[in-house]
Coordinates of C-alpha atoms in Angstrom, one line a residue:
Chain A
X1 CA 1.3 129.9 27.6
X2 CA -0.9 130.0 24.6
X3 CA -2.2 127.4 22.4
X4 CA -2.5 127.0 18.8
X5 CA -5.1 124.5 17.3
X6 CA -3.9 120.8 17.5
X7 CA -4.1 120.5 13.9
X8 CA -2.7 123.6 11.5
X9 CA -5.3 125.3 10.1
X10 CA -4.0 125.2 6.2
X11 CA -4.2 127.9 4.5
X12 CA -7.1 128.8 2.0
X13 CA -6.7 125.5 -0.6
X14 CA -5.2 126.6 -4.0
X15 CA -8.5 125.1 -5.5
X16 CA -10.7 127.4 -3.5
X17 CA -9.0 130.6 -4.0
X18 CA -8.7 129.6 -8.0
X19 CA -12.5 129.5 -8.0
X20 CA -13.2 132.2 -6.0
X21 CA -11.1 133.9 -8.5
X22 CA -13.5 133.0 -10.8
X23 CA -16.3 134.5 -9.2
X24 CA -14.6 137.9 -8.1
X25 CA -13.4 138.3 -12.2
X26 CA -17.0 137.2 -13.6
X27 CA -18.6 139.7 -11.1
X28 CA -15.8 142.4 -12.3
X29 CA -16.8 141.7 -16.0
X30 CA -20.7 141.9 -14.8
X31 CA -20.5 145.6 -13.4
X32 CA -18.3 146.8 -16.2
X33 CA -21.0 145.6 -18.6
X34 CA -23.8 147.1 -16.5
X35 CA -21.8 150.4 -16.3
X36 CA -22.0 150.4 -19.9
X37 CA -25.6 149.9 -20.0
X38 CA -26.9 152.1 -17.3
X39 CA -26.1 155.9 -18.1
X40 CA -25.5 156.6 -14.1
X41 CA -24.4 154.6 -11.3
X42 CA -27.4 154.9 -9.2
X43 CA -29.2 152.8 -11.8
X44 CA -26.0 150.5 -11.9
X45 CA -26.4 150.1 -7.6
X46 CA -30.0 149.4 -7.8
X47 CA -29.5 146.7 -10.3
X48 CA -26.9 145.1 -8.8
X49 CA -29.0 144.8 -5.4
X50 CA -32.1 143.2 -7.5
X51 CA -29.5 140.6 -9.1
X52 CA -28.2 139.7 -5.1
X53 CA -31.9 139.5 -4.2
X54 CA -32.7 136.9 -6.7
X55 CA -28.9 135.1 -6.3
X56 CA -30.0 135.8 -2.5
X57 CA -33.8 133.9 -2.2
X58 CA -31.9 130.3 -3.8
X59 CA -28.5 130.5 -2.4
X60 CA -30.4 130.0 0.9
X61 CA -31.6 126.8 0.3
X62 CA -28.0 126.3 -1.1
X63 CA -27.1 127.6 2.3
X64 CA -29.6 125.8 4.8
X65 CA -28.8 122.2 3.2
X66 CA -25.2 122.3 3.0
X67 CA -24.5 124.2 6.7
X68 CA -27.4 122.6 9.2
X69 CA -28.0 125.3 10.4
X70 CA -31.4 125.7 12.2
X71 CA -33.7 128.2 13.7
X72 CA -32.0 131.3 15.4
X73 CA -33.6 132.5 18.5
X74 CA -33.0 136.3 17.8
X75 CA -31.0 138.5 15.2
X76 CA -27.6 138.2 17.5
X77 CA -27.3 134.8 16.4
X78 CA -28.6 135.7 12.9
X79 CA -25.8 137.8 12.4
X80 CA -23.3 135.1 14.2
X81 CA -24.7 132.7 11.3
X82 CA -24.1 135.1 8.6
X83 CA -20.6 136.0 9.1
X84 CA -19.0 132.8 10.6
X85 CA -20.7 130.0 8.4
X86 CA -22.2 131.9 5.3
X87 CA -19.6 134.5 4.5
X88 CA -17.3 131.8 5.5
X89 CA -18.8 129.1 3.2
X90 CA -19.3 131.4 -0.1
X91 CA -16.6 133.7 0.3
X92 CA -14.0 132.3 2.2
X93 CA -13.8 135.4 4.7
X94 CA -15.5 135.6 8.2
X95 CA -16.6 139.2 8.6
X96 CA -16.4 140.6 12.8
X97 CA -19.9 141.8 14.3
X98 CA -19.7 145.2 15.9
X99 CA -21.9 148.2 16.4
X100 CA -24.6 146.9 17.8
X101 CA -27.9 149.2 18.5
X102 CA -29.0 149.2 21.9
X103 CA -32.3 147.9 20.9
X104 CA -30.3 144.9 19.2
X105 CA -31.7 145.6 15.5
X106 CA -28.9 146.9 14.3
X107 CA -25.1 145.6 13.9
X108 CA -22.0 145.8 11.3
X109 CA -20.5 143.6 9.4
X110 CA -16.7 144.4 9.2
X111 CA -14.9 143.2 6.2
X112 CA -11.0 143.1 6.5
X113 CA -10.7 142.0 3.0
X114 CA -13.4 141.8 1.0
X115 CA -12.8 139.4 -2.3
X116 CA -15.0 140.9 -4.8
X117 CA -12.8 143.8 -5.0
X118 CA -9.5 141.9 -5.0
X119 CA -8.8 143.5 -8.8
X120 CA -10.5 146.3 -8.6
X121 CA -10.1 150.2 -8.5
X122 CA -12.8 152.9 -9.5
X123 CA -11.9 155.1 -11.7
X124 CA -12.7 158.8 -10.7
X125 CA -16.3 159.0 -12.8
X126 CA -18.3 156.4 -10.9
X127 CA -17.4 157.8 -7.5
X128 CA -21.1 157.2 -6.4
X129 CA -20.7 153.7 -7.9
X130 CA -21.9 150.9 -4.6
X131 CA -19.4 148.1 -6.5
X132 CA -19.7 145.4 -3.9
X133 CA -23.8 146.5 -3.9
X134 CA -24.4 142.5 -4.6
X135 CA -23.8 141.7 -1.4
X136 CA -26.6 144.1 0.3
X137 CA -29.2 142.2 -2.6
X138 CA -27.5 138.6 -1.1
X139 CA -28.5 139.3 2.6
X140 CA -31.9 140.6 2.0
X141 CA -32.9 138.0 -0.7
X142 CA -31.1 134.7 1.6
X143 CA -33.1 136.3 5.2
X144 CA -36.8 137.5 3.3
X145 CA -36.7 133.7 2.7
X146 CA -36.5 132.8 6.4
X147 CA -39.2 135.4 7.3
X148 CA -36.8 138.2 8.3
X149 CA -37.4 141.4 6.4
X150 CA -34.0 143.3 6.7
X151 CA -32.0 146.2 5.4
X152 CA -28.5 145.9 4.4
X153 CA -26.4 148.8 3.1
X154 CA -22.6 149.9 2.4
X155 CA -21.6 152.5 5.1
X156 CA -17.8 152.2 4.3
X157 CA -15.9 150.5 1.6
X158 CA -12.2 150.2 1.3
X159 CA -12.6 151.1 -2.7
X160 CA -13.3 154.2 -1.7
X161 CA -10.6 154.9 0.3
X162 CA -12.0 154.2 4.3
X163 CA -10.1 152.0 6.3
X164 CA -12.8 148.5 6.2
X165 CA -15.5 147.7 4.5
X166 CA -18.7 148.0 6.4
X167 CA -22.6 146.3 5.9
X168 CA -25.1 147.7 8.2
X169 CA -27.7 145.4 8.7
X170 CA -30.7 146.7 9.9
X171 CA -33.7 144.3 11.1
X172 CA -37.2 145.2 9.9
X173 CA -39.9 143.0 10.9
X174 CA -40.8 139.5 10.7
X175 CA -42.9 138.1 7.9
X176 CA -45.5 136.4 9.0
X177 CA -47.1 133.3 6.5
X178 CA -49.8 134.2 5.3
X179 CA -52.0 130.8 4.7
X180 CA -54.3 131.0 2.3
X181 CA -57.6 130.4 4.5
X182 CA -58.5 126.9 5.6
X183 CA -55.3 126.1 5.2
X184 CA -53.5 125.4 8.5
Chain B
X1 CA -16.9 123.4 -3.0
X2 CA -19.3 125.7 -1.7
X3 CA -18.7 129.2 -3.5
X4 CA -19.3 127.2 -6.9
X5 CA -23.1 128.0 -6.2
X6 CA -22.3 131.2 -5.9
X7 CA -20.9 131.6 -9.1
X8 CA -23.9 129.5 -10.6
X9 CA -26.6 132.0 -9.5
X10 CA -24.4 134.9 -10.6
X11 CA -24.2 133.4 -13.6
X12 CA -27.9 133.0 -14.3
X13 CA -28.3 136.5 -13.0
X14 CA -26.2 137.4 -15.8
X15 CA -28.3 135.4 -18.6
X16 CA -31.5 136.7 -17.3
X17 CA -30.5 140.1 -16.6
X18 CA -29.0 140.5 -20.0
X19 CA -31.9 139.3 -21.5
X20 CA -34.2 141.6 -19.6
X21 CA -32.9 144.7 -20.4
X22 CA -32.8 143.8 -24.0
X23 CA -36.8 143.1 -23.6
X24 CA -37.0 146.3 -21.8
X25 CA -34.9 148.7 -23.9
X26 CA -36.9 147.1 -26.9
X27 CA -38.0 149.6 -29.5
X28 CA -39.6 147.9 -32.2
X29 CA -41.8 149.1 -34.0
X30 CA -43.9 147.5 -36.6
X31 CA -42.5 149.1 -40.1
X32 CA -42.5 147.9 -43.2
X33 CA -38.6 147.3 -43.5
X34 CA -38.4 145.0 -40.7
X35 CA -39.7 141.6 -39.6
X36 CA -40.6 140.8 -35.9
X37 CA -38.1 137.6 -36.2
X38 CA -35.4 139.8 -37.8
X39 CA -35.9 141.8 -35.3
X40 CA -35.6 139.3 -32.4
X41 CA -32.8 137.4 -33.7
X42 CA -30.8 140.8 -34.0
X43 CA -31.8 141.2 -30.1
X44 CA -30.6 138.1 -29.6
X45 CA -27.3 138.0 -31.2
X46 CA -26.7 140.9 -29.3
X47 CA -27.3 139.7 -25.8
X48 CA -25.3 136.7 -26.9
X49 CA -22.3 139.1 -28.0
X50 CA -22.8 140.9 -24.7
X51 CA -22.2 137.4 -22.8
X52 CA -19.7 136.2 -24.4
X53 CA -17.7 139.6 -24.4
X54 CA -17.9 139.4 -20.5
X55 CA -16.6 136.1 -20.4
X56 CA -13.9 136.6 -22.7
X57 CA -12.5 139.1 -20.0
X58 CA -12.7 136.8 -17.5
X59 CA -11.2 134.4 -19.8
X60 CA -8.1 137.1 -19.7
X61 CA -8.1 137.2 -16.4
X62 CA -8.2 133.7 -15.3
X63 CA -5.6 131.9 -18.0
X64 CA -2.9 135.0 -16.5
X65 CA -3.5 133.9 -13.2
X66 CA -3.8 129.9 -13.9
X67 CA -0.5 129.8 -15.9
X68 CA 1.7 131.9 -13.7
X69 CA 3.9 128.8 -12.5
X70 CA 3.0 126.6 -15.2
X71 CA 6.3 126.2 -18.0
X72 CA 6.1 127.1 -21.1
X73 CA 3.9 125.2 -23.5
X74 CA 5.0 123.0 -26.4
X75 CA 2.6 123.9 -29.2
X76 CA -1.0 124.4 -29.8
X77 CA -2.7 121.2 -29.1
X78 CA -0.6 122.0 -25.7
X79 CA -2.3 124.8 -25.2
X80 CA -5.6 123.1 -26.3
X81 CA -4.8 120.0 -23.7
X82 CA -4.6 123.1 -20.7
X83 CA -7.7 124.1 -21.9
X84 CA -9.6 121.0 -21.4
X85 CA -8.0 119.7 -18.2
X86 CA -6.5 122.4 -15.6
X87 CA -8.7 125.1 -17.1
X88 CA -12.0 123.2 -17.3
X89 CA -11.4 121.5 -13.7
X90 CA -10.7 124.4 -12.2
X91 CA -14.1 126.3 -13.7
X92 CA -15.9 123.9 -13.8
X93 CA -14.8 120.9 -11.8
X94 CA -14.7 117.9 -14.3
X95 CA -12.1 117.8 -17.5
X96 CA -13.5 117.7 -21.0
X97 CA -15.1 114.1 -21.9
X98 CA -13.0 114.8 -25.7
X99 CA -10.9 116.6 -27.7
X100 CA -10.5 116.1 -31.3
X101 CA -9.1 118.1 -34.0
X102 CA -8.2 118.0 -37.8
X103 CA -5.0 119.5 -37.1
X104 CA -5.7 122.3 -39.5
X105 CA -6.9 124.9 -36.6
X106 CA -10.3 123.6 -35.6
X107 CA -10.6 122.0 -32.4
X108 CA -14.0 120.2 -31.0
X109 CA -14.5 120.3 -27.3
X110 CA -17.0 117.8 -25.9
X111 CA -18.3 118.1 -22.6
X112 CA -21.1 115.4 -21.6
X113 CA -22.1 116.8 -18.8
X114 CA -21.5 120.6 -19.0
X115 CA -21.7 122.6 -15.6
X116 CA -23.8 125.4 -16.4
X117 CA -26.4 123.0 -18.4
X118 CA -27.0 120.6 -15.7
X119 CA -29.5 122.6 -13.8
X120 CA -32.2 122.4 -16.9
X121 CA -34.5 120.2 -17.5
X122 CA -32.7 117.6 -19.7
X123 CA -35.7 117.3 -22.1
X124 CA -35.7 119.2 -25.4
X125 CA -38.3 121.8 -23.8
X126 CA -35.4 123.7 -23.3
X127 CA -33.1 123.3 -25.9
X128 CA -33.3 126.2 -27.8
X129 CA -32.8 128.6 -24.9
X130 CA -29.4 126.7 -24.1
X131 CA -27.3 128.6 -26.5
X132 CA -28.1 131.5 -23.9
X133 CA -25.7 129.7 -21.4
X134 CA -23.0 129.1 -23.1
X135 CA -22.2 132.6 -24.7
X136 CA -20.3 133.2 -21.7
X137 CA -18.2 129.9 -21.7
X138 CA -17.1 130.6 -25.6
X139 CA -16.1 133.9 -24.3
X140 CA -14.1 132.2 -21.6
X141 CA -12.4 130.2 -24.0
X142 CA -11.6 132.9 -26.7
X143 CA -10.2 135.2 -24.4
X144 CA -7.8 132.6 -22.6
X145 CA -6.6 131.6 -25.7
X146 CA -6.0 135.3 -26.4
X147 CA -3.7 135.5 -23.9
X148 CA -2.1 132.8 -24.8
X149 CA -1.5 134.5 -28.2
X150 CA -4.2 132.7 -30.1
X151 CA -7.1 134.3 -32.1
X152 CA -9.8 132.2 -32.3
X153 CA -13.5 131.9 -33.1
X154 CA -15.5 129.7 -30.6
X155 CA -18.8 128.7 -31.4
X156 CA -21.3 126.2 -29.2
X157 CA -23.6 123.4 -30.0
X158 CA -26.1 121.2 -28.3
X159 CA -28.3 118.4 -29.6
X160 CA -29.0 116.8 -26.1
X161 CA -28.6 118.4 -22.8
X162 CA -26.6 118.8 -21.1
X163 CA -23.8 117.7 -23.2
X164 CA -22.5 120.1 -25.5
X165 CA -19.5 121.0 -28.1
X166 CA -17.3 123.8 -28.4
X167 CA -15.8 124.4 -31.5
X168 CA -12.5 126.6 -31.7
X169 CA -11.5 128.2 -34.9
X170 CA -8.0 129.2 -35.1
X171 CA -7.7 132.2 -36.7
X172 CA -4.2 132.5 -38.4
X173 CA -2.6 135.2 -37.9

């Protein structure tokens, strides 16, 4: 026999998805605008990441105050915090951990759905166009604040045309504080 | 509500970056026709229109999908009531504080505690930067009224932050 949660889960609030909306259109009119700018999409990518890295170094104090969260031991429960109670808690989706490098520095982040493209289809010119490239900025920004020097890229993306959307996340090193001297 | 931050930092990101590229892409040079402030205040009515030209499409956007099961409404000042409660709750969480109007197309928003304001220092330090962040809210109003089939000029105002008043010009068409 299988069980269903006491309580039904309701579904995504109306209030919630309107404001999401909100974000996912005001992100749409963003790249448009810095397509327009930026004569070729690599330029467009690498600004977009530098945008999520500063949105990524606050929302983590955003993040650490609302969730109470605290230390993880290793990266496997990094990555458990990032997709269950951050993507969770910003963009209403939990993303499923896979691909995991033996050495345990390495895992995927599957998104079914992902909501910043819920409008959007890339027309043919800007096929080397990273749209969701925000996200990648996000991760490193939010972790390089918790002493965890990371990389995050796209390796699939349902815009163009695979199955998922997928973040590899790759662990880099820890940052060590560096005190100024005679400082403990 | 949680992704509201989100949708704060974006937005800054979008002031600063906006502005940044305009500081970067700057080619001034010091001729005789022009004047560094001319110069600036071109620079800055440009990033201004580039704001509020992304918030108009989101403006779009949003007032399709907000008024999809919503009937039919009565007249302007309808249309203007929207604005300031479901419209303004849903974007930014609290209704406009008043609405006035001279019934002869101009409408006065007043918000006394405007969302994307509150994070500055409420001082005057900062006053004359605030017009920055509220190109894209004019934007956001123009182009939901758009859709709504009116044309309209939005301007902004603020003596004291973070309260601030939009005005909406009906254009008639």
């Amino acid at each position: 026999m299988q069980l269903g949660p006491a309580h039904p889960i309701p579904a995504l609030c109306p209030d919630l998805q309107k404001s999401s909306e909100l974000f996912t259109l005001t992100y749409g009119a963003l790249v448009t605008q810095l397509c327009k700018d930026y004569e070729n999409d690599e330029d467009v990518n690498k600004q977009l990441d530098k945008m999520g890295y500063n949105i990524g170094v606050r929302l983590i104090e955003d993040f650490l105050a609302r969730s109470n969260v605290g230390r993880c031991h290793d990266f496997r429960e990094t990555a458990d915090v990032i997709a269950k109670v951050a993507f969770k808690m910003y963009l209403g989706i939990t993303p499923s951990i896979t691909n995991w490098s033996p050495a345990g520095d390495e895992f995927s982040l599957i998104l079914e759905n992902n909501p910043l493209v819920d409008f959007v289809e890339l027309p043919d010119n800007h096929s080397s166009l990273i749209y969701s490239n925000l996200l990648c900025g996000v991760l490193r920004g939010a972790l390089e604040m918790v002493q965890m020097a990371v990389e995050a890229k796209f390796v699939q993306d349902t815009l163009k045309g695979d199955g998922v959307t997928e973040i590899r996340m790759r662990f880099i090193r820890r940052i060590e504080d560096n005190l100024p001297a005679g400082e403990e | 509500m949680a992704d509201e931050a989100l949708f704060l930092l974006l937005h800054n990101e979008m002031v600063s970056g906006v502005y940044k590229s305009a500081e970067q892409g700057e080619v001034y040079v010091p001729g005789f026709l022009f004047h560094k402030e001319h110069h600036d205040l071109q620079e800055n009515g440009r990033c201004i229109t580039k704001l509020e030209n992304m918030g108009f499409r989101v403006g779009q956007g949003l007032i399709e999908r907000f008024t999809k099961d919503t009937a039919r409404f009565k007249d302007e000042l309808d249309i203007m009531k929207f604005i300031c409660k479901d419209f303004w709750t849903t974007v930014f969480k609290k209704q406009i504080d008043n609405l006035r109007t001279n019934h002869q197309g101009i409408y006065v928003l007043q918000d006394n505690k405007f969302r994307l304001l509150t994070q500055m220092s409420a001082g005057k330090q900062y006053l004359e930067h605030a017009s920055k962040y509220l190109a894209f809210t004019c934007g956001l109003i123009r182009g939901g009224l758009s859709n709504l089939g009116i044309k309209s000029i939005v301007t902004a105002e603020v003596s004291s932050m973070p309260a601030c008043k939009f005005q909406v010009m009906i254009q008639k068409l």
